[in-house]
Coordinates of C-alpha atoms in Angstrom, one line a residue:
X1 CA -19.0 36.1 -1.2
X2 CA -21.8 35.1 1.1
X3 CA -19.8 32.8 3.4
X4 CA -18.6 34.6 6.5
X5 CA -17.7 31.8 8.9
X6 CA -16.2 28.5 8.2
X7 CA -15.8 26.0 11.1
X8 CA -13.3 23.1 10.7
X9 CA -13.4 20.0 12.8
X10 CA -10.0 18.3 12.8
X11 CA -6.6 20.0 12.4
X12 CA -4.4 17.4 10.7
X13 CA -3.8 17.0 7.0
X14 CA -7.1 17.8 5.2
X15 CA -8.4 20.2 7.9
X16 CA -5.2 22.1 8.2
X17 CA -4.8 22.3 4.4
X18 CA -8.4 23.6 4.0
X19 CA -7.8 26.2 6.6
X20 CA -4.6 27.5 5.1
X21 CA -6.1 27.5 1.6
X22 CA -9.2 29.4 2.8
X23 CA -7.0 32.2 4.1
X24 CA -4.8 32.4 1.1
X25 CA -7.9 32.9 -1.0
X26 CA -9.7 35.3 1.2
X27 CA -8.8 37.7 4.0
X28 CA -12.5 38.2 4.8
X29 CA -13.6 34.7 5.8
X30 CA -13.6 33.9 9.5
X31 CA -12.0 30.5 10.2
X32 CA -12.4 28.6 13.4
X33 CA -10.6 25.2 13.7
X34 CA -11.3 22.7 16.5
X35 CA -8.8 20.0 17.3
X36 CA -9.5 17.4 20.0
X37 CA -5.8 16.8 20.5
X38 CA -3.0 19.1 21.5
X39 CA -1.3 19.2 18.1
X40 CA -2.3 20.2 14.6
X41 CA -0.6 19.4 11.3
X42 CA 1.8 16.9 12.7
X43 CA 3.7 14.3 10.6
X44 CA 1.8 11.2 11.5
X45 CA 3.6 9.2 8.8
X46 CA 6.8 9.9 10.6
X47 CA 5.8 8.6 14.0
X48 CA 7.3 5.1 13.7
X49 CA 10.6 6.6 12.7
X50 CA 10.7 8.8 15.8
X51 CA 10.1 5.7 17.9
X52 CA 12.9 3.9 16.2
X53 CA 15.3 6.8 16.5
X54 CA 15.7 7.6 12.8
X55 CA 14.0 10.9 13.5
X56 CA 15.8 12.1 16.6
X57 CA 14.0 15.3 17.5
X58 CA 10.3 15.1 18.5
X59 CA 9.8 18.7 17.3
X60 CA 10.6 17.7 13.8
X61 CA 7.2 15.9 13.7
X62 CA 5.4 19.1 14.5
X63 CA 5.0 20.7 11.0
X64 CA 3.0 23.6 12.4
X65 CA 2.1 24.7 15.9
X66 CA -1.4 26.2 16.8
X67 CA 0.3 29.5 17.8
X68 CA 2.3 29.9 14.6
X69 CA -0.5 28.8 12.3
X70 CA -3.0 31.1 14.1
X71 CA -0.7 34.1 13.7
X72 CA 0.5 33.4 10.2
X73 CA -3.1 32.8 8.8
X74 CA -5.1 34.9 11.2
X75 CA -7.4 32.1 12.3
X76 CA -9.0 30.9 15.5
X77 CA -7.4 27.6 16.4
X78 CA -8.8 25.8 19.5
X79 CA -6.9 22.6 20.6
X80 CA -8.2 20.2 23.2
X81 CA -11.6 21.1 22.0
X82 CA -13.9 18.2 21.1
X83 CA -16.9 18.9 18.9
X84 CA -19.5 16.5 20.4
X85 CA -22.5 17.4 18.3
X86 CA -23.5 19.1 15.0
X87 CA -26.8 21.0 15.2
X88 CA -27.7 21.2 11.6
X89 CA -31.0 23.1 12.1
X90 CA -29.3 25.9 14.0
X91 CA -26.0 25.6 12.0
X92 CA -24.0 25.3 15.2
X93 CA -21.6 22.8 16.7
X94 CA -21.5 21.9 20.4
X95 CA -17.9 22.0 21.7
X96 CA -16.5 20.5 24.9
X97 CA -13.3 22.1 26.3
X98 CA -11.3 19.0 27.4
X99 CA -10.0 19.2 30.9
X100 CA -12.8 21.4 32.1
X101 CA -16.6 21.4 32.4
X102 CA -17.0 24.1 29.7
X103 CA -19.5 23.3 26.9
X104 CA -20.6 25.9 24.4
X105 CA -21.9 26.3 20.9
X106 CA -20.3 27.9 17.8
X107 CA -22.2 28.9 14.7
X108 CA -21.0 28.3 11.1
X109 CA -22.0 29.2 7.6
X110 CA -20.0 26.2 6.2
X111 CA -18.7 23.3 8.1
X112 CA -15.7 21.1 7.2
X113 CA -15.4 17.6 8.8
X114 CA -11.8 16.3 8.9
X115 CA -12.0 13.8 11.8
X116 CA -9.6 11.2 10.2
X117 CA -9.6 7.5 11.0
X118 CA -8.9 5.7 14.3
X119 CA -7.0 2.4 14.8
X120 CA -9.2 -0.7 14.6
X121 CA -8.9 -2.6 17.9
X122 CA -9.8 -6.3 17.4
X123 CA -11.9 -8.2 19.9
X124 CA -9.3 -10.2 21.8
X125 CA -9.9 -11.9 25.1
X126 CA -7.8 -10.4 27.9
X127 CA -6.5 -7.5 25.8
X128 CA -7.9 -4.9 28.1
X129 CA -5.8 -6.3 31.0
X130 CA -2.5 -5.8 29.2
X131 CA -0.9 -2.4 30.0
X132 CA 1.8 -3.1 27.5
X133 CA -0.7 -2.7 24.6
X134 CA -0.5 0.4 22.4
X135 CA -2.0 1.8 19.2
X136 CA -0.3 4.5 17.1
X137 CA -2.2 7.4 15.7
X138 CA -0.9 10.7 17.1
X139 CA 1.9 12.4 19.1
X140 CA 0.5 11.3 22.6
X141 CA 0.4 7.7 21.4
X142 CA 4.0 8.0 20.2
X143 CA 5.1 9.5 23.6
X144 CA 3.5 6.6 25.4
X145 CA 5.2 4.0 23.3
X146 CA 8.6 5.8 23.5
X147 CA 8.2 6.2 27.3
X148 CA 7.3 2.5 27.8
X149 CA 10.3 1.3 25.8
X150 CA 12.7 3.6 27.7
X151 CA 11.3 2.6 31.1
X152 CA 10.8 -1.2 30.6
X153 CA 13.5 -2.0 28.0
X154 CA 11.3 -4.8 26.3
X155 CA 13.2 -7.7 24.8
X156 CA 10.3 -8.8 22.6
X157 CA 7.5 -7.0 20.9
X158 CA 4.5 -8.4 19.0
X159 CA 3.0 -6.3 16.2
X160 CA -0.6 -7.3 15.3
X161 CA -1.2 -6.4 11.7
X162 CA 1.0 -6.4 8.6
X163 CA -0.1 -3.3 6.9
X164 CA 2.1 -0.2 6.3
X165 CA 2.2 1.0 10.0
X166 CA 2.7 -2.6 11.2
X167 CA 5.7 -3.1 9.0
X168 CA 7.2 0.3 9.8
X169 CA 6.8 -0.4 13.5
X170 CA 8.4 -3.9 13.1
X171 CA 11.4 -2.3 11.4
X172 CA 11.8 0.5 13.9
X173 CA 11.4 -1.8 17.0
X174 CA 14.0 -4.1 15.4
X175 CA 16.3 -1.1 15.0
X176 CA 16.0 -0.6 18.8
X177 CA 17.3 -4.1 19.3
X178 CA 13.9 -5.6 20.2
X179 CA 13.1 -9.1 18.9
X180 CA 9.9 -8.7 16.8
X181 CA 7.1 -11.1 15.9
X182 CA 4.4 -10.0 13.5
X183 CA 0.9 -11.6 13.5
X184 CA -1.2 -11.0 10.4
X185 CA -4.7 -12.4 9.9
X186 CA -4.3 -12.7 6.1
X187 CA -1.8 -14.9 4.4
X188 CA 0.5 -12.0 3.4
X189 CA 1.8 -8.7 4.6
X190 CA 0.9 -5.4 2.8
X191 CA -2.5 -6.5 1.5
X192 CA -2.3 -3.8 -1.2
X193 CA 0.2 -6.0 -3.0
X194 CA -0.5 -9.3 -4.7
X195 CA 0.8 -12.4 -3.0
X196 CA 3.8 -13.0 -5.2
X197 CA 5.0 -9.4 -4.7
X198 CA 4.4 -9.5 -1.0
X199 CA 6.4 -12.8 -0.9
X200 CA 9.6 -10.9 -1.7
X201 CA 9.1 -8.5 1.2
X202 CA 8.3 -11.4 3.5
X203 CA 11.5 -13.2 2.6
X204 CA 13.4 -10.0 3.3
X205 CA 11.6 -9.4 6.6
X206 CA 12.4 -12.9 7.8
X207 CA 16.0 -12.5 6.8
X208 CA 16.2 -9.7 9.4
X209 CA 15.1 -12.0 12.2
X210 CA 11.5 -10.9 12.4
X211 CA 9.1 -13.9 12.9
X212 CA 6.0 -13.8 10.7
X213 CA 2.8 -15.5 11.8
X214 CA 0.7 -15.3 8.7
X215 CA -2.9 -16.6 8.2
X216 CA -3.1 -16.4 11.9
X217 CA -4.5 -14.1 14.7
X218 CA -4.3 -13.5 18.4
X219 CA -7.1 -15.2 20.2
X220 CA -6.3 -14.4 23.8
X221 CA -3.9 -12.2 25.8
X222 CA -2.8 -14.2 28.9
X223 CA -2.0 -12.6 32.2
X224 CA -1.1 -8.9 31.8
X225 CA 0.1 -9.3 28.3
X226 CA 3.2 -11.5 28.8
X227 CA 1.8 -14.3 26.6
X228 CA -0.3 -14.5 23.5
X229 CA -2.4 -17.5 22.3
X230 CA -2.8 -17.6 18.5
X231 CA -5.6 -19.1 16.6
X232 CA -3.2 -21.7 15.3
X233 CA -2.5 -22.9 18.9
X234 CA 0.9 -21.4 18.9
X235 CA 2.0 -19.2 21.9
X236 CA 4.2 -16.1 22.0
X237 CA 5.9 -14.7 25.0
X238 CA 6.1 -10.9 24.7
X239 CA 6.8 -7.7 26.5
X240 CA 5.1 -5.2 24.2
X241 CA 2.0 -5.3 22.0
X242 CA 1.5 -2.9 19.1
X243 CA -2.0 -3.0 17.5
X244 CA -1.9 -2.0 13.8
X245 CA -4.7 -4.1 12.5
X246 CA -6.0 -1.3 10.2
X247 CA -8.1 1.8 10.7
X248 CA -11.8 2.7 10.6
X249 CA -13.3 6.1 9.8
X250 CA -14.2 8.5 12.6
X251 CA -17.8 9.0 11.4
X252 CA -19.8 8.9 14.7
X253 CA -20.2 12.6 14.8
X254 CA -21.5 12.7 11.2
X255 CA -23.8 9.7 11.8
X256 CA -25.3 11.2 14.9
X257 CA -26.0 14.4 13.0
X258 CA -27.9 12.3 10.4
X259 CA -25.5 12.7 7.6
X260 CA -25.5 9.9 5.0
X261 CA -22.9 7.2 5.4
X262 CA -21.3 5.0 2.7
X263 CA -19.0 2.0 2.5
X264 CA -17.6 0.8 5.9
X265 CA -19.4 3.7 7.7
X266 CA -17.5 6.3 5.8
X267 CA -19.0 9.7 5.3
X268 CA -20.7 9.9 2.0
X269 CA -19.8 12.9 -0.2
X270 CA -20.5 14.1 -3.7
X271 CA -17.9 15.1 -6.3
X272 CA -17.5 18.5 -4.6
X273 CA -17.0 16.7 -1.2
X274 CA -20.3 17.9 0.1
X275 CA -22.1 15.6 2.5
X276 CA -25.9 15.0 2.3
X277 CA -26.1 18.5 3.9
X278 CA -24.9 21.0 1.3
X279 CA -23.4 23.3 4.0
X280 CA -21.3 20.5 5.4
X281 CA -18.2 19.2 3.6
X282 CA -16.0 16.3 4.6
X283 CA -12.4 15.4 3.7
X284 CA -9.6 12.9 4.5
X285 CA -9.6 9.4 6.0
X286 CA -13.2 9.5 7.1
X287 CA -14.8 9.8 3.7
X288 CA -15.9 7.6 0.9
X289 CA -14.1 8.2 -2.4
X290 CA -14.3 6.9 -5.9
X291 CA -11.6 4.5 -7.2
X292 CA -10.3 6.1 -10.4
X293 CA -9.7 2.8 -12.1
X294 CA -12.8 0.8 -11.2
X295 CA -15.3 3.7 -10.5
X296 CA -16.3 1.9 -7.3
X297 CA -16.8 3.5 -3.9
X298 CA -14.0 2.8 -1.5
X299 CA -12.2 3.8 1.7
X300 CA -8.6 5.0 1.1
X301 CA -7.0 6.5 4.2
X302 CA -3.9 8.1 2.7
X303 CA -2.2 11.5 3.1
X304 CA -2.2 12.7 -0.5
X305 CA -5.9 12.4 -1.0
X306 CA -6.6 14.2 2.4
X307 CA -4.4 17.2 1.4
X308 CA -5.8 17.4 -2.1
X309 CA -9.4 17.3 -0.7
X310 CA -8.7 20.0 1.8
X311 CA -7.6 22.3 -1.0
X312 CA -10.6 21.5 -3.2
X313 CA -13.1 22.1 -0.4
X314 CA -11.6 25.6 0.3
X315 CA -11.9 26.4 -3.4
X316 CA -15.5 25.3 -3.5
X317 CA -16.6 27.1 -0.4
X318 CA -15.2 30.4 -1.8
X319 CA -16.9 30.0 -5.1
X320 CA -14.4 28.1 -7.3
X321 CA -16.4 24.9 -7.7
X322 CA -13.8 22.1 -8.0
X323 CA -14.5 18.4 -8.2
X324 CA -12.5 15.6 -6.7
X325 CA -11.9 13.1 -9.4
X326 CA -11.1 10.1 -7.3
X327 CA -8.3 8.2 -5.7
X328 CA -5.7 5.9 -7.2
X329 CA -4.5 4.5 -3.9
X330 CA -0.8 5.1 -4.7
X331 CA 1.2 4.1 -1.7
X332 CA 4.7 3.2 -0.7
X333 CA 6.5 1.9 2.4
X334 CA 10.1 1.3 3.5
X335 CA 10.5 -2.2 4.7
X336 CA 14.0 -2.6 6.2
X337 CA 16.3 -2.4 3.1
X338 CA 13.4 -2.8 0.6
X339 CA 10.6 -0.7 -0.7
X340 CA 7.1 -1.9 -1.5
X341 CA 4.9 0.3 -3.6
X342 CA 1.5 0.1 -5.4
X343 CA -0.8 2.2 -7.5
X344 CA -4.3 1.5 -9.0
X345 CA -6.0 -1.9 -8.6
X346 CA -4.4 -5.2 -7.7
X347 CA -5.5 -8.6 -8.8
X348 CA -7.7 -9.2 -5.8
X349 CA -9.8 -6.1 -6.6
X350 CA -10.0 -6.9 -10.4
X351 CA -11.1 -10.5 -9.6
X352 CA -13.7 -9.3 -7.2
X353 CA -15.1 -6.9 -9.8
X354 CA -15.0 -9.6 -12.5
X355 CA -12.9 -7.4 -14.7
X356 CA -10.9 -9.2 -17.4
X357 CA -7.2 -8.3 -17.3
X358 CA -3.7 -9.4 -18.2
X359 CA -0.6 -9.2 -16.0
X360 CA 3.2 -8.9 -16.7
X361 CA 6.1 -9.3 -14.3
X362 CA 9.7 -8.1 -15.0
X363 CA 12.8 -8.2 -12.9
X364 CA 15.0 -5.3 -14.2
X365 CA 17.9 -3.6 -12.5
X366 CA 17.4 -0.2 -11.0
X367 CA 20.0 1.3 -13.4
X368 CA 22.5 0.1 -15.9
X369 CA 24.0 -3.1 -14.6
X370 CA 27.6 -2.1 -15.5
X371 CA 27.4 1.0 -13.3
X372 CA 28.1 0.2 -9.6
X373 CA 25.2 -0.1 -7.2
X374 CA 22.6 -1.5 -9.6
X375 CA 20.0 -3.5 -7.7
X376 CA 17.3 -5.9 -9.0
X377 CA 13.7 -5.0 -8.6
X378 CA 10.4 -6.7 -9.3
X379 CA 7.7 -4.8 -11.2
X380 CA 4.2 -5.9 -12.0
X381 CA 1.6 -4.3 -14.2
X382 CA -2.1 -5.2 -14.7
X383 CA -3.8 -4.0 -17.8
X384 CA -6.9 -4.4 -20.1
X385 CA -6.9 -7.4 -22.4
X386 CA -8.9 -5.3 -24.9
X387 CA -7.2 -2.0 -25.3
X388 CA -4.1 -2.1 -23.0
X389 CA -5.5 0.4 -20.4
X390 CA -3.4 0.3 -17.3
X391 CA -5.3 -0.8 -14.2
X392 CA -2.6 -1.0 -11.7
X393 CA 1.1 -1.6 -10.9
X394 CA 3.3 -2.8 -8.1
X395 CA 7.0 -2.7 -7.3
X396 CA 9.4 -4.2 -4.8
X397 CA 13.1 -3.7 -4.5
X398 CA 16.0 -1.9 -2.9
X399 CA 16.4 1.0 -5.3
X400 CA 14.4 2.8 -7.9
X401 CA 10.9 1.4 -7.1
X402 CA 9.5 4.8 -6.1
X403 CA 10.4 6.4 -9.4
X404 CA 8.8 3.7 -11.5
X405 CA 5.6 3.6 -9.4
X406 CA 5.3 7.4 -9.7
X407 CA 5.6 7.2 -13.5
X408 CA 3.0 4.4 -13.6
X409 CA 0.6 6.3 -11.4
X410 CA 1.0 9.3 -13.7
X411 CA 0.3 7.0 -16.7
X412 CA -2.9 5.7 -15.1
X413 CA -4.1 9.2 -14.2
X414 CA -3.3 10.4 -17.7
X415 CA -5.2 7.5 -19.4
X416 CA -2.1 6.1 -21.0
X417 CA -2.1 2.5 -22.3
X418 CA 0.7 -0.1 -22.2
X419 CA 1.5 0.9 -25.8
X420 CA 2.3 4.4 -24.5
X421 CA 4.6 3.2 -21.8
X422 CA 7.1 1.9 -24.4
X423 CA 7.1 5.4 -25.9
X424 CA 7.8 7.4 -22.8
X425 CA 11.0 9.3 -23.1
X426 CA 12.4 9.0 -19.6
X427 CA 15.7 10.4 -18.2
X428 CA 18.6 8.1 -18.8
X429 CA 22.2 8.0 -17.6
X430 CA 23.9 4.9 -16.3
X431 CA 23.7 5.9 -12.6
X432 CA 19.9 6.4 -12.9
X433 CA 18.4 4.1 -15.4
X434 CA 18.9 2.1 -18.5
X435 CA 18.5 3.1 -22.1
X436 CA 15.2 1.2 -22.0
X437 CA 13.8 2.1 -18.6
X438 CA 11.9 -0.6 -16.6
X439 CA 8.7 1.3 -17.4
X440 CA 9.5 1.0 -21.1
X441 CA 10.2 -2.7 -20.6
X442 CA 6.8 -3.2 -19.0
X443 CA 5.3 -1.5 -22.1
X444 CA 7.2 -3.7 -24.5
X445 CA 6.3 -7.0 -22.7
X446 CA 2.6 -6.0 -22.3
X447 CA 2.3 -4.9 -25.9
X448 CA 3.8 -8.2 -27.0
X449 CA 1.1 -10.0 -25.0
X450 CA -1.7 -8.0 -26.6
X451 CA -0.3 -8.4 -30.1
X452 CA 0.0 -12.2 -29.4
X453 CA 3.7 -12.1 -30.0
X454 CA 3.8 -13.6 -26.5
X455 CA 1.6 -16.1 -24.7
X456 CA 2.2 -16.5 -21.0
X457 CA 1.2 -18.5 -18.0
X458 CA 1.3 -17.4 -14.4
X459 CA 3.3 -18.6 -11.3
X460 CA 0.2 -19.8 -9.5
X461 CA -0.7 -22.1 -12.5
X462 CA 2.6 -24.0 -12.3
X463 CA 1.8 -26.6 -9.6
X464 CA -1.6 -27.4 -11.2
X465 CA 0.1 -27.9 -14.6
X466 CA 2.7 -30.2 -13.0
X467 CA -0.1 -32.3 -11.5
X468 CA -1.7 -32.6 -14.9
X469 CA 1.6 -33.7 -16.5
X470 CA 2.1 -30.6 -18.7
X471 CA 5.3 -30.4 -20.6
X472 CA 7.9 -27.9 -19.2
X473 CA 11.0 -26.6 -20.8
X474 CA 13.8 -25.0 -18.8
X475 CA 16.0 -22.8 -21.0
X476 CA 18.4 -21.6 -18.3
X477 CA 22.1 -22.5 -18.0
X478 CA 23.1 -25.8 -16.3
X479 CA 24.4 -24.1 -13.2
X480 CA 21.0 -22.4 -12.7
X481 CA 19.1 -25.7 -13.2
X482 CA 21.3 -27.4 -10.5
X483 CA 20.1 -24.8 -7.9
X484 CA 16.5 -25.7 -8.5
X485 CA 13.9 -26.3 -11.2
X486 CA 10.3 -27.3 -11.8
X487 CA 9.9 -31.0 -11.3
X488 CA 10.0 -33.0 -14.5
X489 CA 11.1 -30.1 -16.7
X490 CA 13.2 -30.9 -19.8
X491 CA 16.3 -28.8 -20.1
X492 CA 17.7 -27.1 -23.2
X493 CA 19.7 -23.8 -22.8
X494 CA 18.2 -21.0 -24.8
X495 CA 21.4 -20.7 -27.0
X496 CA 21.0 -24.4 -28.1
X497 CA 17.3 -24.2 -29.0
X498 CA 17.8 -23.9 -32.7
X499 CA 20.1 -27.0 -32.9
X500 CA 18.1 -29.2 -30.5
X501 CA 14.5 -28.2 -31.2
X502 CA 13.9 -31.7 -32.8
X503 CA 14.0 -33.1 -29.2
X504 CA 10.8 -31.3 -28.4
X505 CA 7.2 -32.5 -29.0
X506 CA 5.0 -30.8 -31.5
X507 CA 1.8 -32.5 -30.2
X508 CA 2.0 -30.8 -26.8
X509 CA 2.0 -27.3 -25.4
X510 CA 5.5 -26.5 -24.3
X511 CA 5.6 -24.4 -21.1
X512 CA 8.9 -22.5 -21.3
X513 CA 10.5 -20.8 -18.4
X514 CA 13.8 -19.1 -17.6
X515 CA 15.0 -17.1 -14.5
X516 CA 13.2 -13.8 -15.1
X517 CA 11.3 -14.1 -18.4
X518 CA 13.6 -12.7 -21.1
X519 CA 15.3 -15.8 -22.2
X520 CA 12.0 -17.6 -22.1
X521 CA 10.6 -15.0 -24.5
X522 CA 13.6 -15.5 -26.9
X523 CA 12.9 -19.3 -26.8
X524 CA 9.2 -18.6 -27.3
X525 CA 9.8 -16.5 -30.4
X526 CA 12.2 -19.1 -31.9
X527 CA 10.0 -22.2 -31.2
X528 CA 6.8 -20.5 -32.2
X529 CA 8.3 -19.7 -35.6
X530 CA 9.4 -23.3 -35.9
X531 CA 5.8 -24.5 -35.5
X532 CA 5.7 -25.3 -31.8
X533 CA 2.8 -24.5 -29.5
X534 CA 4.5 -22.6 -26.7
X535 CA 3.8 -20.3 -23.7
X536 CA 6.3 -18.6 -21.4
X537 CA 6.2 -18.3 -17.6
X538 CA 5.5 -14.6 -16.8
X539 CA 8.2 -13.3 -14.4
X540 CA 10.1 -16.5 -14.8
X541 CA 11.3 -19.1 -12.2
X542 CA 12.3 -16.2 -9.9
X543 CA 8.7 -15.1 -9.4
X544 CA 7.4 -18.7 -9.0
X545 CA 10.2 -19.8 -6.6
X546 CA 9.7 -16.8 -4.2
X547 CA 5.9 -17.2 -4.1
X548 CA 6.3 -20.9 -3.7
X549 CA 8.6 -20.6 -0.8
X550 CA 6.1 -18.5 1.1
X551 CA 3.2 -20.7 0.1
X552 CA 5.1 -23.8 1.5
X553 CA 5.3 -22.0 4.9
X554 CA 1.6 -21.4 5.0
X555 CA 0.5 -24.9 4.0
X556 CA 3.4 -27.3 3.4
X557 CA 1.2 -30.3 2.8
X558 CA -0.2 -28.8 -0.4
X559 CA 3.1 -27.7 -1.8
X560 CA 4.7 -29.7 -4.7
X561 CA 8.4 -30.5 -4.5
X562 CA 10.9 -28.1 -5.9
X563 CA 13.9 -30.1 -7.1

């Protein structure tokens, strides 16, 4: 092996993983790791839960200390040491020892960049005058927030940003007894989900007393942060501001060194995670990766890719050339009592790429309904209209969402189609699943759509169809209809379809719907065989009603009446 010295910049996730893997593979390589902060390999995904008190001990966040890791792996770890320049021609890095005037150079044979991503701070008038404003990235940030809460006992907090960290912070602040408002620039929380799936989470969040200000933004911080003026003209009185409006790659060091950059100023890398300088590798939240599904370059700041990349880089540096095959973007978040999860591409991405697709929604129970504790969930799959390849999936619910998203992520990675999903032999016992697992059900529904045994229409088409005077048929029971229905729909319970089908028109397309889709499918099969032109509402009235409820809050003047 020719490599003698590997220098690593950044000691969290990808950097720490690369260092440990290098040592496991070789006792000869010299490893020097520089970390700007005081801590390495800490559990940054656990930070909101320490603030909220779910994680009681701060030390539990410290997965590894510099001292223990240095001794265990025989490496030189230098914390509070900021690399301020990469001198490619000399193959050295310039290091500033924080808290002192010391500046020195360190040479390398191979260099690994793992600088991560930093919180995006939006331009807001008066924000710099508000001492109650915080971002959350590391242990010191956590300590500052925790200390502020303990000292000032805020009654109200405003979270700016409705992504994963924003939602986790909203929940944990709520757990501390703080009244929370969440302001999100887009019209939904958790942008990785599609609107109708996020709508379920939003309804749950609001049920907890959190006030959502969607399709809105903070325009000005008044005074020292005690009042916020929103773009909509609304004002919020607040005692604490948490900025969680997304992250941006820490690529300034790479840019200054003349390394090629990619999408959103990420660090461009090849399949072996080498930058435009073959002796410099980059991993983690700062780099550009390939989307496995679309093949497009993208920015995916998640923990699993960073750790996987760290291992791959170590292998490649020590002669085992290993390629990184891309990122699915599989992600999950706890949102109060619910879970939101996603993998692969959502509709927004597929539409932007102009990629034809079909989608199916189901609302199964987490396990057999007759066994105590079963909870409903919402699952969505997006797939190719040509061959059934799975493009993406999403899930929201109280129990069992994590298991299904993991299976679907595996299916995408393995190149399975929706036909294969129906054939997956998944573990079944009443406390855990049903004889036909929800993943199997997604396969059956999707396969039916491809084989034209089922034609569907989507929740977002309903209002337009109502305006055009389309014919709707509600096949639910009378009690369900009385609690709400699509305006103007004709009602025949599914069990009466055969006897009463003569009441229906054969010269119109009949838009069937039920609560969740299954009874609508049964009516579809019966009426289609009787010569009717029919289509079924994907996901049923349940999907439409929840999305409609959230749309009405955004723009009530455009919403059609639900009766």
